[in-house]
Amino acid sequence: MTGILPPDIANAPSPEGAAKRLGEALGLNGPAPMEATRRALSEALYAKALWSSRKIPALRDQLLAAAGQMRISGGADDTPTNAQLVAKSIKGALKWGMEGLKPAAPWVIQRRLGACLSCPHNVPAPDKLVYRGAKVAVGKDARICDACHCLINTKSAISTEHCPEKHPSQPELSRWEEPWVPPEKHPKGPW
């Protein structure tokens, strides 16, 4: 049991009962797939991502379809998994929402984008489920920062976001030429 799902799902008497209740809670026209149900019941990160996506059908359906493919932990590289990216973006969106959904000023966005365009961490978005979904909204040429795994165009427009990298010649500033904030204190979101 993950502690993320409601008790009627987490404590269902059978996997089939949990799948039926999860399907209802997610707004499906039947039970949730068994593989996704088992994973949601046993892995908190997947459960959190799935539960948080219940009002975003396209993302919910991608998470359900990829239940057997998504890597939750482990691996040789430090690239976050799809579930980790979804959880990270939800935290960032909640932080931004709690602070009034205020966009950054246009001149701030321009400065940030200029810094990102010349940054060595600016790379094409990898072929991961979450980024494929984001490309629908952002465009097929979506680029990310490989230091934080955020979508550059979106993150630079959010007032509460910070660049995780120090300026190369001014260590008290970030590459965005704003006061540097240690990454562990950043709102979490792959924008």
mmCIF file of C-alpha atoms in Angstrom:
data_model
loop_
_atom_site.group_PDB
_atom_site.id
_atom_site.type_symbol
_atom_site.label_atom_id
_atom_site.label_comp_id
_atom_site.label_asym_id
_atom_site.label_seq_id
_atom_site.Cartn_x
_atom_site.Cartn_y
_atom_site.Cartn_z
ATOM 1 C CA MET A 1 0.000 0.000 0.000
ATOM 2 C CA THR A 2 1.366 3.400 -1.004
ATOM 3 C CA GLY A 3 -0.562 5.858 1.212
ATOM 4 C CA ILE A 4 -1.310 7.969 -1.886
ATOM 5 C CA LEU A 5 -4.455 6.200 -3.032
ATOM 6 C CA PRO A 6 -7.783 6.480 -1.189
ATOM 7 C CA PRO A 7 -8.406 3.683 1.331
ATOM 8 C CA ASP A 8 -11.203 2.077 -0.718
ATOM 9 C CA ILE A 9 -8.653 1.445 -3.480
ATOM 10 C CA ALA A 10 -5.593 0.722 -1.351
ATOM 11 C CA ASN A 11 -7.491 -1.647 0.945
ATOM 12 C CA ALA A 12 -9.689 -3.331 -1.661
ATOM 13 C CA PRO A 13 -10.237 -7.036 -0.893
ATOM 14 C CA SER A 14 -8.777 -8.142 -4.239
ATOM 15 C CA PRO A 15 -6.615 -6.781 -7.064
ATOM 16 C CA GLU A 16 -9.669 -6.904 -9.329
ATOM 17 C CA GLY A 17 -11.646 -4.828 -6.810
ATOM 18 C CA ALA A 18 -8.811 -2.319 -6.597
ATOM 19 C CA ALA A 19 -8.659 -2.118 -10.411
ATOM 20 C CA LYS A 20 -12.418 -1.495 -10.571
ATOM 21 C CA ARG A 21 -12.295 1.239 -7.920
ATOM 22 C CA LEU A 22 -9.162 2.806 -9.422
ATOM 23 C CA GLY A 23 -10.820 2.854 -12.850
ATOM 24 C CA GLU A 24 -13.845 4.644 -11.385
ATOM 25 C CA ALA A 25 -11.676 7.158 -9.509
ATOM 26 C CA LEU A 26 -9.615 7.875 -12.621
ATOM 27 C CA GLY A 27 -12.737 8.410 -14.738
ATOM 28 C CA LEU A 28 -12.219 5.340 -16.918
ATOM 29 C CA ASN A 29 -15.047 3.433 -18.597
ATOM 30 C CA GLY A 30 -14.087 0.269 -16.766
ATOM 31 C CA PRO A 31 -11.410 -1.075 -14.431
ATOM 32 C CA ALA A 32 -7.859 0.241 -14.571
ATOM 33 C CA PRO A 33 -5.396 -2.125 -16.259
ATOM 34 C CA MET A 34 -4.153 -4.728 -13.787
ATOM 35 C CA GLU A 35 -0.477 -3.903 -14.396
ATOM 36 C CA ALA A 36 -1.124 -0.218 -13.629
ATOM 37 C CA THR A 37 -3.229 -1.128 -10.585
ATOM 38 C CA ARG A 38 -0.547 -3.403 -9.130
ATOM 39 C CA ARG A 39 2.089 -0.770 -9.739
ATOM 40 C CA ALA A 40 0.003 2.006 -8.171
ATOM 41 C CA LEU A 41 -0.580 -0.182 -5.113
ATOM 42 C CA SER A 42 3.104 -0.998 -4.677
ATOM 43 C CA GLU A 43 5.018 2.110 -5.847
ATOM 44 C CA ALA A 44 4.278 5.463 -4.228
ATOM 45 C CA LEU A 45 5.867 7.546 -6.984
ATOM 46 C CA TYR A 46 3.828 5.882 -9.728
ATOM 47 C CA ALA A 47 0.673 6.100 -7.587
ATOM 48 C CA LYS A 48 1.268 9.804 -6.993
ATOM 49 C CA ALA A 49 1.838 10.510 -10.686
ATOM 50 C CA LEU A 50 -1.217 8.483 -11.698
ATOM 51 C CA TRP A 51 -3.473 9.949 -9.026
ATOM 52 C CA SER A 52 -2.345 13.486 -9.837
ATOM 53 C CA SER A 53 -3.080 12.938 -13.534
ATOM 54 C CA ARG A 54 -6.683 11.834 -13.036
ATOM 55 C CA LYS A 55 -8.072 15.154 -14.334
ATOM 56 C CA ILE A 56 -5.676 15.253 -17.288
ATOM 57 C CA PRO A 57 -6.925 12.369 -19.467
ATOM 58 C CA ALA A 58 -4.087 12.447 -22.012
ATOM 59 C CA LEU A 59 -1.415 12.202 -19.315
ATOM 60 C CA ARG A 60 -3.447 9.676 -17.301
ATOM 61 C CA ASP A 61 -3.803 7.466 -20.368
ATOM 62 C CA GLN A 62 -0.069 7.674 -21.123
ATOM 63 C CA LEU A 63 0.766 6.660 -17.556
ATOM 64 C CA LEU A 64 -1.674 3.754 -17.694
ATOM 65 C CA ALA A 65 -0.337 2.562 -21.048
ATOM 66 C CA ALA A 66 3.289 2.814 -19.916
ATOM 67 C CA ALA A 67 2.853 1.114 -16.538
ATOM 68 C CA GLY A 68 5.082 -1.784 -17.559
ATOM 69 C CA GLN A 69 7.646 0.344 -19.373
ATOM 70 C CA MET A 70 8.392 3.232 -17.030
ATOM 71 C CA ARG A 71 11.504 2.912 -14.867
ATOM 72 C CA ILE A 72 10.933 4.281 -11.370
ATOM 73 C CA SER A 73 14.424 4.006 -9.943
ATOM 74 C CA GLY A 74 17.846 2.711 -10.704
ATOM 75 C CA GLY A 75 19.740 2.977 -13.953
ATOM 76 C CA ALA A 76 23.196 4.117 -14.860
ATOM 77 C CA ASP A 77 22.333 7.718 -15.702
ATOM 78 C CA ASP A 78 20.773 10.466 -13.625
ATOM 79 C CA THR A 79 17.921 11.155 -16.047
ATOM 80 C CA PRO A 80 14.656 11.172 -14.110
ATOM 81 C CA THR A 81 12.040 8.604 -14.983
ATOM 82 C CA ASN A 82 8.707 9.608 -16.483
ATOM 83 C CA ALA A 83 6.996 9.179 -13.125
ATOM 84 C CA GLN A 84 9.631 11.306 -11.380
ATOM 85 C CA LEU A 85 9.231 14.039 -14.009
ATOM 86 C CA VAL A 86 5.448 14.026 -13.599
ATOM 87 C CA ALA A 87 5.742 14.230 -9.814
ATOM 88 C CA LYS A 88 8.323 17.008 -10.106
ATOM 89 C CA SER A 89 6.135 19.028 -12.489
ATOM 90 C CA ILE A 90 3.116 18.673 -10.214
ATOM 91 C CA LYS A 91 5.109 20.035 -7.264
ATOM 92 C CA GLY A 92 6.312 22.968 -9.361
ATOM 93 C CA ALA A 93 2.791 23.734 -10.612
ATOM 94 C CA LEU A 94 1.412 23.621 -7.070
ATOM 95 C CA LYS A 95 4.141 25.984 -5.835
ATOM 96 C CA TRP A 96 3.453 28.374 -8.712
ATOM 97 C CA GLY A 97 -0.305 28.148 -8.066
ATOM 98 C CA MET A 98 0.118 28.896 -4.369
ATOM 99 C CA GLU A 99 2.030 32.015 -5.327
ATOM 100 C CA GLY A 100 -0.712 33.275 -7.639
ATOM 101 C CA LEU A 101 0.290 31.844 -11.056
ATOM 102 C CA LYS A 102 2.231 35.026 -11.703
ATOM 103 C CA PRO A 103 4.277 34.889 -14.928
ATOM 104 C CA ALA A 104 7.726 36.420 -15.048
ATOM 105 C CA ALA A 105 7.947 39.917 -16.545
ATOM 106 C CA PRO A 106 8.582 39.918 -20.323
ATOM 107 C CA TRP A 107 12.071 41.430 -19.912
ATOM 108 C CA VAL A 108 12.918 38.728 -17.336
ATOM 109 C CA ILE A 109 11.762 36.002 -19.727
ATOM 110 C CA GLN A 110 13.902 37.505 -22.513
ATOM 111 C CA ARG A 111 16.987 37.608 -20.267
ATOM 112 C CA ARG A 112 16.415 34.055 -19.056
ATOM 113 C CA LEU A 113 15.877 32.684 -22.564
ATOM 114 C CA GLY A 114 18.986 34.485 -23.801
ATOM 115 C CA ALA A 115 21.019 32.839 -21.065
ATOM 116 C CA CYS A 116 19.494 29.434 -21.817
ATOM 117 C CA LEU A 117 20.126 29.711 -25.549
ATOM 118 C CA SER A 118 23.847 30.106 -24.960
ATOM 119 C CA CYS A 119 24.042 27.550 -22.142
ATOM 120 C CA PRO A 120 25.740 24.164 -22.665
ATOM 121 C CA HIS A 121 22.900 22.504 -20.708
ATOM 122 C CA ASN A 122 20.362 23.459 -23.424
ATOM 123 C CA VAL A 123 19.666 20.188 -25.256
ATOM 124 C CA PRO A 124 16.819 18.717 -27.324
ATOM 125 C CA ALA A 125 14.109 17.087 -25.212
ATOM 126 C CA PRO A 126 14.792 13.331 -25.068
ATOM 127 C CA ASP A 127 12.319 10.824 -26.442
ATOM 128 C CA LYS A 128 10.591 10.173 -23.121
ATOM 129 C CA LEU A 129 6.865 9.806 -22.602
ATOM 130 C CA VAL A 130 6.508 13.025 -20.580
ATOM 131 C CA TYR A 131 8.436 15.127 -23.088
ATOM 132 C CA ARG A 132 6.486 13.646 -26.004
ATOM 133 C CA GLY A 133 3.324 14.879 -24.314
ATOM 134 C CA ALA A 134 4.858 18.276 -23.660
ATOM 135 C CA LYS A 135 5.885 18.639 -27.312
ATOM 136 C CA VAL A 136 2.192 18.718 -28.211
ATOM 137 C CA ALA A 137 1.818 21.923 -26.176
ATOM 138 C CA VAL A 138 5.284 23.456 -26.547
ATOM 139 C CA GLY A 139 6.126 22.373 -30.088
ATOM 140 C CA LYS A 140 8.152 19.605 -31.658
ATOM 141 C CA ASP A 141 11.402 21.528 -31.188
ATOM 142 C CA ALA A 142 11.095 21.521 -27.396
ATOM 143 C CA ARG A 143 14.404 21.899 -25.583
ATOM 144 C CA ILE A 144 15.277 21.103 -21.998
ATOM 145 C CA CYS A 145 17.952 22.004 -19.508
ATOM 146 C CA ASP A 146 19.900 18.827 -18.827
ATOM 147 C CA ALA A 147 20.867 20.169 -15.394
ATOM 148 C CA CYS A 148 17.260 20.253 -14.125
ATOM 149 C CA HIS A 149 15.362 18.440 -16.932
ATOM 150 C CA CYS A 150 12.878 21.322 -17.314
ATOM 151 C CA LEU A 151 11.395 22.636 -20.547
ATOM 152 C CA ILE A 152 13.351 25.831 -21.167
ATOM 153 C CA ASN A 153 10.641 28.009 -22.756
ATOM 154 C CA THR A 154 8.121 27.203 -20.057
ATOM 155 C CA LYS A 155 10.405 27.330 -17.027
ATOM 156 C CA SER A 156 11.856 30.694 -18.030
ATOM 157 C CA ALA A 157 8.341 32.215 -18.028
ATOM 158 C CA ILE A 158 7.414 31.095 -14.504
ATOM 159 C CA SER A 159 8.180 33.700 -11.862
ATOM 160 C CA THR A 160 8.851 31.207 -9.069
ATOM 161 C CA GLU A 161 11.468 29.183 -10.990
ATOM 162 C CA HIS A 162 15.257 29.390 -10.663
ATOM 163 C CA CYS A 163 18.186 28.319 -12.814
ATOM 164 C CA PRO A 164 20.032 25.482 -11.018
ATOM 165 C CA GLU A 165 23.457 26.420 -12.395
ATOM 166 C CA LYS A 166 25.854 29.066 -11.123
ATOM 167 C CA HIS A 167 26.975 31.790 -13.496
ATOM 168 C CA PRO A 168 30.420 30.832 -14.880
ATOM 169 C CA SER A 169 32.097 34.076 -13.802
ATOM 170 C CA GLN A 170 29.812 35.306 -10.995
ATOM 171 C CA PRO A 171 29.191 32.427 -8.548
ATOM 172 C CA GLU A 172 26.742 34.466 -6.447
ATOM 173 C CA LEU A 173 24.436 34.573 -9.497
ATOM 174 C CA SER A 174 22.727 31.901 -11.558
ATOM 175 C CA ARG A 175 23.181 31.646 -15.313
ATOM 176 C CA TRP A 176 19.955 33.699 -15.479
ATOM 177 C CA GLU A 177 21.899 36.514 -13.733
ATOM 178 C CA GLU A 178 19.624 36.263 -10.717
ATOM 179 C CA PRO A 179 20.717 35.449 -7.151
ATOM 180 C CA TRP A 180 21.783 31.809 -7.136
ATOM 181 C CA VAL A 181 19.555 29.498 -5.091
ATOM 182 C CA PRO A 182 20.818 25.979 -4.295
ATOM 183 C CA PRO A 183 18.825 23.399 -6.319
ATOM 184 C CA GLU A 184 17.475 21.691 -3.182
ATOM 185 C CA LYS A 185 15.581 24.938 -2.434
ATOM 186 C CA HIS A 186 14.068 25.260 -5.935
ATOM 187 C CA PRO A 187 10.410 24.619 -6.663
ATOM 188 C CA LYS A 188 10.434 21.243 -8.385
ATOM 189 C CA GLY A 189 9.097 21.215 -11.965
ATOM 190 C CA PRO A 190 10.293 20.070 -15.393
ATOM 191 C CA TRP A 191 8.922 23.035 -17.258
#
